[in-house]
PDB file of C-alpha atoms in Angstrom:
ATOM      1  CA  MET A   1       0.000   0.000   0.000  1.00 56.00           C
ATOM      2  CA  GLY A   2       2.835   2.408  -0.375  1.00 59.00           C
ATOM      3  CA  HIS A   3       0.721   5.372  -1.418  1.00 60.00           C
ATOM      4  CA  HIS A   4       2.974   8.360  -0.980  1.00 63.00           C
ATOM      5  CA  HIS A   5       2.196  12.046  -1.569  1.00 66.00           C
ATOM      6  CA  GLU A   6       5.061  14.411  -2.063  1.00 72.00           C
ATOM      7  CA  GLN A   7       4.457  17.872  -0.707  1.00 76.00           C
ATOM      8  CA  HIS A   8       6.362  20.728  -2.214  1.00 80.00           C
ATOM      9  CA  VAL A   9       6.647  24.157  -0.658  1.00 79.00           C
ATOM     10  CA  PRO A  10       6.618  26.795  -3.372  1.00 82.00           C
ATOM     11  CA  ARG A  11       9.981  28.465  -3.836  1.00 86.00           C
ATOM     12  CA  TRP A  12       8.514  31.911  -3.340  1.00 85.00           C
ATOM     13  CA  VAL A  13       7.360  30.919   0.169  1.00 75.00           C
ATOM     14  CA  ILE A  14      10.856  29.733   1.067  1.00 79.00           C
ATOM     15  CA  ALA A  15      12.386  32.919  -0.379  1.00 77.00           C
ATOM     16  CA  ALA A  16       9.889  35.125   1.485  1.00 76.00           C
ATOM     17  CA  ALA A  17      10.587  33.329   4.772  1.00 76.00           C
ATOM     18  CA  ALA A  18      14.344  33.662   4.273  1.00 73.00           C
ATOM     19  CA  LEU A  19      13.990  37.343   3.414  1.00 73.00           C
ATOM     20  CA  MET A  20      11.858  37.924   6.506  1.00 76.00           C
ATOM     21  CA  MET A  21      14.448  36.211   8.727  1.00 74.00           C
ATOM     22  CA  ILE A  22      17.284  38.260   7.227  1.00 74.00           C
ATOM     23  CA  ALA A  23      15.288  41.489   7.668  1.00 67.00           C
ATOM     24  CA  THR A  24      14.475  40.610  11.287  1.00 72.00           C
ATOM     25  CA  ILE A  25      18.096  39.875  12.126  1.00 71.00           C
ATOM     26  CA  GLY A  26      19.215  43.051  10.364  1.00 59.00           C
ATOM     27  CA  LEU A  27      16.698  45.240  12.191  1.00 62.00           C
ATOM     28  CA  ALA A  28      17.644  43.693  15.524  1.00 61.00           C
ATOM     29  CA  ALA A  29      21.328  44.344  14.842  1.00 54.00           C
ATOM     30  CA  LEU A  30      20.588  47.915  13.758  1.00 53.00           C
ATOM     31  CA  GLY A  31      18.554  48.542  16.912  1.00 54.00           C
ATOM     32  CA  ARG A  32      21.290  47.111  19.105  1.00 50.00           C
ATOM     33  CA  ALA A  33      23.961  49.192  17.350  1.00 45.00           C
ATOM     34  CA  ARG A  34      21.908  52.363  17.762  1.00 49.00           C
ATOM     35  CA  ALA A  35      21.253  51.645  21.439  1.00 47.00           C
ATOM     36  CA  THR A  36      24.937  51.015  22.027  1.00 43.00           C
ATOM     37  CA  SER A  37      26.101  54.121  20.211  1.00 45.00           C
ATOM     38  CA  SER A  38      23.579  56.358  21.947  1.00 45.00           C
ATOM     39  CA  SER A  39      24.279  55.051  25.423  1.00 45.00           C
ATOM     40  CA  ASP A  40      28.054  55.164  24.920  1.00 45.00           C
ATOM     41  CA  ALA A  41      28.093  58.695  23.554  1.00 49.00           C
ATOM     42  CA  ALA A  42      29.610  61.116  26.026  1.00 48.00           C
ATOM     43  CA  PRO A  43      27.872  64.367  26.889  1.00 52.00           C
ATOM     44  CA  SER A  44      29.149  67.237  24.811  1.00 51.00           C
ATOM     45  CA  GLY A  45      29.763  69.228  27.982  1.00 51.00           C
ATOM     46  CA  GLU A  46      27.343  71.990  27.060  1.00 50.00           C
ATOM     47  CA  PRO A  47      24.517  72.067  27.812  1.00 54.00           C
ATOM     48  CA  TYR A  48      24.442  69.555  30.664  1.00 77.00           C
ATOM     49  CA  ALA A  49      22.455  69.321  33.883  1.00 87.00           C
ATOM     50  CA  GLU A  50      22.261  67.036  36.875  1.00 91.00           C
ATOM     51  CA  LEU A  51      18.725  67.115  38.182  1.00 93.00           C
ATOM     52  CA  HIS A  52      16.892  65.901  41.244  1.00 92.00           C
ATOM     53  CA  VAL A  53      13.165  65.365  40.846  1.00 91.00           C
ATOM     54  CA  GLU A  54      10.503  65.794  43.515  1.00 90.00           C
ATOM     55  CA  ASP A  55       6.950  64.563  43.128  1.00 86.00           C
ATOM     56  CA  ARG A  56       4.917  66.885  45.350  1.00 88.00           C
ATOM     57  CA  GLU A  57       1.712  66.061  47.207  1.00 88.00           C
ATOM     58  CA  ASN A  58      -0.152  68.810  45.321  1.00 91.00           C
ATOM     59  CA  GLY A  59       0.546  66.989  42.009  1.00 86.00           C
ATOM     60  CA  GLU A  60       3.421  69.167  40.844  1.00 89.00           C
ATOM     61  CA  VAL A  61       6.738  67.733  39.728  1.00 91.00           C
ATOM     62  CA  ALA A  62       9.709  69.914  40.644  1.00 91.00           C
ATOM     63  CA  PHE A  63      13.218  69.787  39.171  1.00 92.00           C
ATOM     64  CA  PHE A  64      16.236  70.930  41.178  1.00 93.00           C
ATOM     65  CA  ASN A  65      19.786  71.517  39.963  1.00 90.00           C
ATOM     66  CA  ALA A  66      22.875  70.140  41.707  1.00 86.00           C
ATOM     67  CA  ALA A  67      23.003  73.234  43.957  1.00 88.00           C
ATOM     68  CA  GLY A  68      19.463  72.516  45.177  1.00 90.00           C
ATOM     69  CA  ASP A  69      17.839  75.418  43.330  1.00 91.00           C
ATOM     70  CA  GLU A  70      14.374  74.785  41.947  1.00 92.00           C
ATOM     71  CA  VAL A  71      14.737  75.244  38.183  1.00 92.00           C
ATOM     72  CA  TRP A  72      11.460  73.934  36.756  1.00 92.00           C
ATOM     73  CA  VAL A  73       8.002  72.931  37.933  1.00 92.00           C
ATOM     74  CA  VAL A  74       5.519  70.852  35.980  1.00 90.00           C
ATOM     75  CA  PRO A  75       2.095  72.038  37.152  1.00 89.00           C
ATOM     76  CA  GLN A  76      -0.561  69.649  38.392  1.00 83.00           C
ATOM     77  CA  GLU A  77      -2.446  67.848  35.590  1.00 81.00           C
ATOM     78  CA  SER A  78      -0.034  68.930  32.842  1.00 80.00           C
ATOM     79  CA  GLY A  79       3.269  67.766  31.412  1.00 82.00           C
ATOM     80  CA  GLY A  80       2.034  64.291  30.559  1.00 86.00           C
ATOM     81  CA  PHE A  81       5.100  63.413  28.497  1.00 89.00           C
ATOM     82  CA  VAL A  82       7.554  64.558  31.176  1.00 89.00           C
ATOM     83  CA  ARG A  83       5.601  62.612  33.798  1.00 86.00           C
ATOM     84  CA  GLY A  84       5.521  59.513  31.587  1.00 89.00           C
ATOM     85  CA  VAL A  85       9.279  59.559  30.989  1.00 91.00           C
ATOM     86  CA  LEU A  86       9.939  60.027  34.701  1.00 90.00           C
ATOM     87  CA  ARG A  87       7.571  57.171  35.561  1.00 90.00           C
ATOM     88  CA  GLY A  88       9.654  54.876  33.362  1.00 90.00           C
ATOM     89  CA  VAL A  89      12.921  56.074  34.903  1.00 91.00           C
ATOM     90  CA  PHE A  90      11.680  55.687  38.467  1.00 90.00           C
ATOM     91  CA  ARG A  91      10.066  52.314  37.727  1.00 91.00           C
ATOM     92  CA  THR A  92      13.520  51.093  36.680  1.00 91.00           C
ATOM     93  CA  ARG A  93      14.978  52.551  39.871  1.00 91.00           C
ATOM     94  CA  ARG A  94      12.407  50.708  41.993  1.00 91.00           C
ATOM     95  CA  LEU A  95      13.154  47.432  40.204  1.00 91.00           C
ATOM     96  CA  GLU A  96      16.865  47.903  40.840  1.00 90.00           C
ATOM     97  CA  SER A  97      16.373  49.177  44.437  1.00 90.00           C
ATOM     98  CA  VAL A  98      17.867  52.605  43.690  1.00 89.00           C
ATOM     99  CA  GLY A  99      16.611  55.568  45.693  1.00 85.00           C
ATOM    100  CA  PRO A 100      15.840  59.097  44.488  1.00 82.00           C
ATOM    101  CA  GLU A 101      18.975  60.683  45.978  1.00 84.00           C
ATOM    102  CA  GLN A 102      21.134  60.198  42.880  1.00 88.00           C
ATOM    103  CA  PRO A 103      20.537  62.851  40.183  1.00 92.00           C
ATOM    104  CA  LEU A 104      19.390  62.308  36.635  1.00 93.00           C
ATOM    105  CA  ARG A 105      21.462  63.712  33.794  1.00 93.00           C
ATOM    106  CA  LEU A 106      19.875  65.766  31.052  1.00 93.00           C
ATOM    107  CA  PHE A 107      22.276  66.638  28.280  1.00 90.00           C
ATOM    108  CA  GLU A 108      22.719  67.353  24.629  1.00 86.00           C
ATOM    109  CA  ARG A 109      24.991  64.902  22.838  1.00 84.00           C
ATOM    110  CA  THR A 110      27.508  66.037  20.256  1.00 81.00           C
ATOM    111  CA  ASP A 111      25.061  64.946  17.531  1.00 82.00           C
ATOM    112  CA  GLY A 112      22.427  67.363  18.913  1.00 79.00           C
ATOM    113  CA  GLU A 113      20.246  64.672  20.500  1.00 86.00           C
ATOM    114  CA  LEU A 114      18.755  65.558  23.872  1.00 90.00           C
ATOM    115  CA  VAL A 115      19.078  62.641  26.279  1.00 92.00           C
ATOM    116  CA  LEU A 116      17.838  61.894  29.780  1.00 92.00           C
ATOM    117  CA  ARG A 117      20.074  59.346  31.491  1.00 92.00           C
ATOM    118  CA  ASP A 118      19.878  57.774  34.901  1.00 92.00           C
ATOM    119  CA  PRO A 119      23.512  57.015  35.804  1.00 91.00           C
ATOM    120  CA  ALA A 120      22.346  54.877  38.723  1.00 91.00           C
ATOM    121  CA  THR A 121      20.555  52.354  36.458  1.00 91.00           C
ATOM    122  CA  GLY A 122      21.868  53.061  32.966  1.00 89.00           C
ATOM    123  CA  HIS A 123      18.298  53.866  31.801  1.00 88.00           C
ATOM    124  CA  THR A 124      18.571  56.243  28.822  1.00 89.00           C
ATOM    125  CA  VAL A 125      15.814  58.053  26.934  1.00 90.00           C
ATOM    126  CA  GLU A 126      16.512  59.750  23.601  1.00 90.00           C
ATOM    127  CA  LEU A 127      13.914  62.483  23.729  1.00 88.00           C
ATOM    128  CA  ARG A 128      13.692  63.513  20.071  1.00 84.00           C
ATOM    129  CA  SER A 129      12.337  60.087  19.170  1.00 83.00           C
ATOM    130  CA  PHE A 130       9.019  61.099  20.785  1.00 85.00           C
ATOM    131  CA  GLY A 131       8.392  64.082  18.520  1.00 83.00           C
ATOM    132  CA  GLN A 132       9.296  67.757  18.531  1.00 85.00           C
ATOM    133  CA  THR A 133       6.703  68.933  21.068  1.00 86.00           C
ATOM    134  CA  ASN A 134       7.749  66.310  23.607  1.00 86.00           C
ATOM    135  CA  TYR A 135      11.416  67.032  22.898  1.00 87.00           C
ATOM    136  CA  GLU A 136      10.797  70.711  23.603  1.00 89.00           C
ATOM    137  CA  SER A 137       9.357  69.858  27.040  1.00 90.00           C
ATOM    138  CA  PHE A 138      12.762  68.621  28.179  1.00 90.00           C
ATOM    139  CA  ALA A 139      14.656  71.250  26.165  1.00 89.00           C
ATOM    140  CA  ALA A 140      12.834  73.898  28.238  1.00 90.00           C
ATOM    141  CA  ILE A 141      13.936  72.189  31.460  1.00 89.00           C
ATOM    142  CA  LEU A 142      17.528  72.124  30.244  1.00 89.00           C
ATOM    143  CA  ALA A 143      17.339  75.798  29.221  1.00 88.00           C
ATOM    144  CA  ALA A 144      15.994  76.678  32.690  1.00 88.00           C
ATOM    145  CA  THR A 145      18.988  75.000  34.334  1.00 86.00           C
ATOM    146  CA  GLU A 146      21.365  76.993  32.111  1.00 78.00           C
ATOM    147  CA  ALA A 147      19.732  80.249  33.155  1.00 65.00           C
ATOM    148  CA  ARG A 148      20.729  79.581  36.771  1.00 57.00           C
ATOM    149  CA  PRO A 149      24.114  80.813  37.972  1.00 51.00           C
TER     150      PRO A 149
END
């Protein structure tokens, strides 16, 4: 009874699957290379700020420079993007058992990218990737720190 059916996979299906695997590997490598280059890039030196963040009971979020001067306040019920970024940063700190005493770094890289980095955890956020309006939220905070003596 040796009835045998040969099944052939069309060549185009095999080629499409191979192409999809190559594209996936390439995109993963590109993403990893970009993450590595952005996290390894040193601050340009100017502008640069070390910031402490305080979440106040009245719903405001206050930013303080290294000298302890209040440089920016996000009013209650506004600044959704800033709050969202900070939630991610502080969630990582909680997971890694890092307290709020260590400052965050907000700086402009030599390529012009504005970056928020948590040196305590290595968490890095490239702010331009979220659009110009959101980028400008953090650019205003950085500008406020520069205006302080």
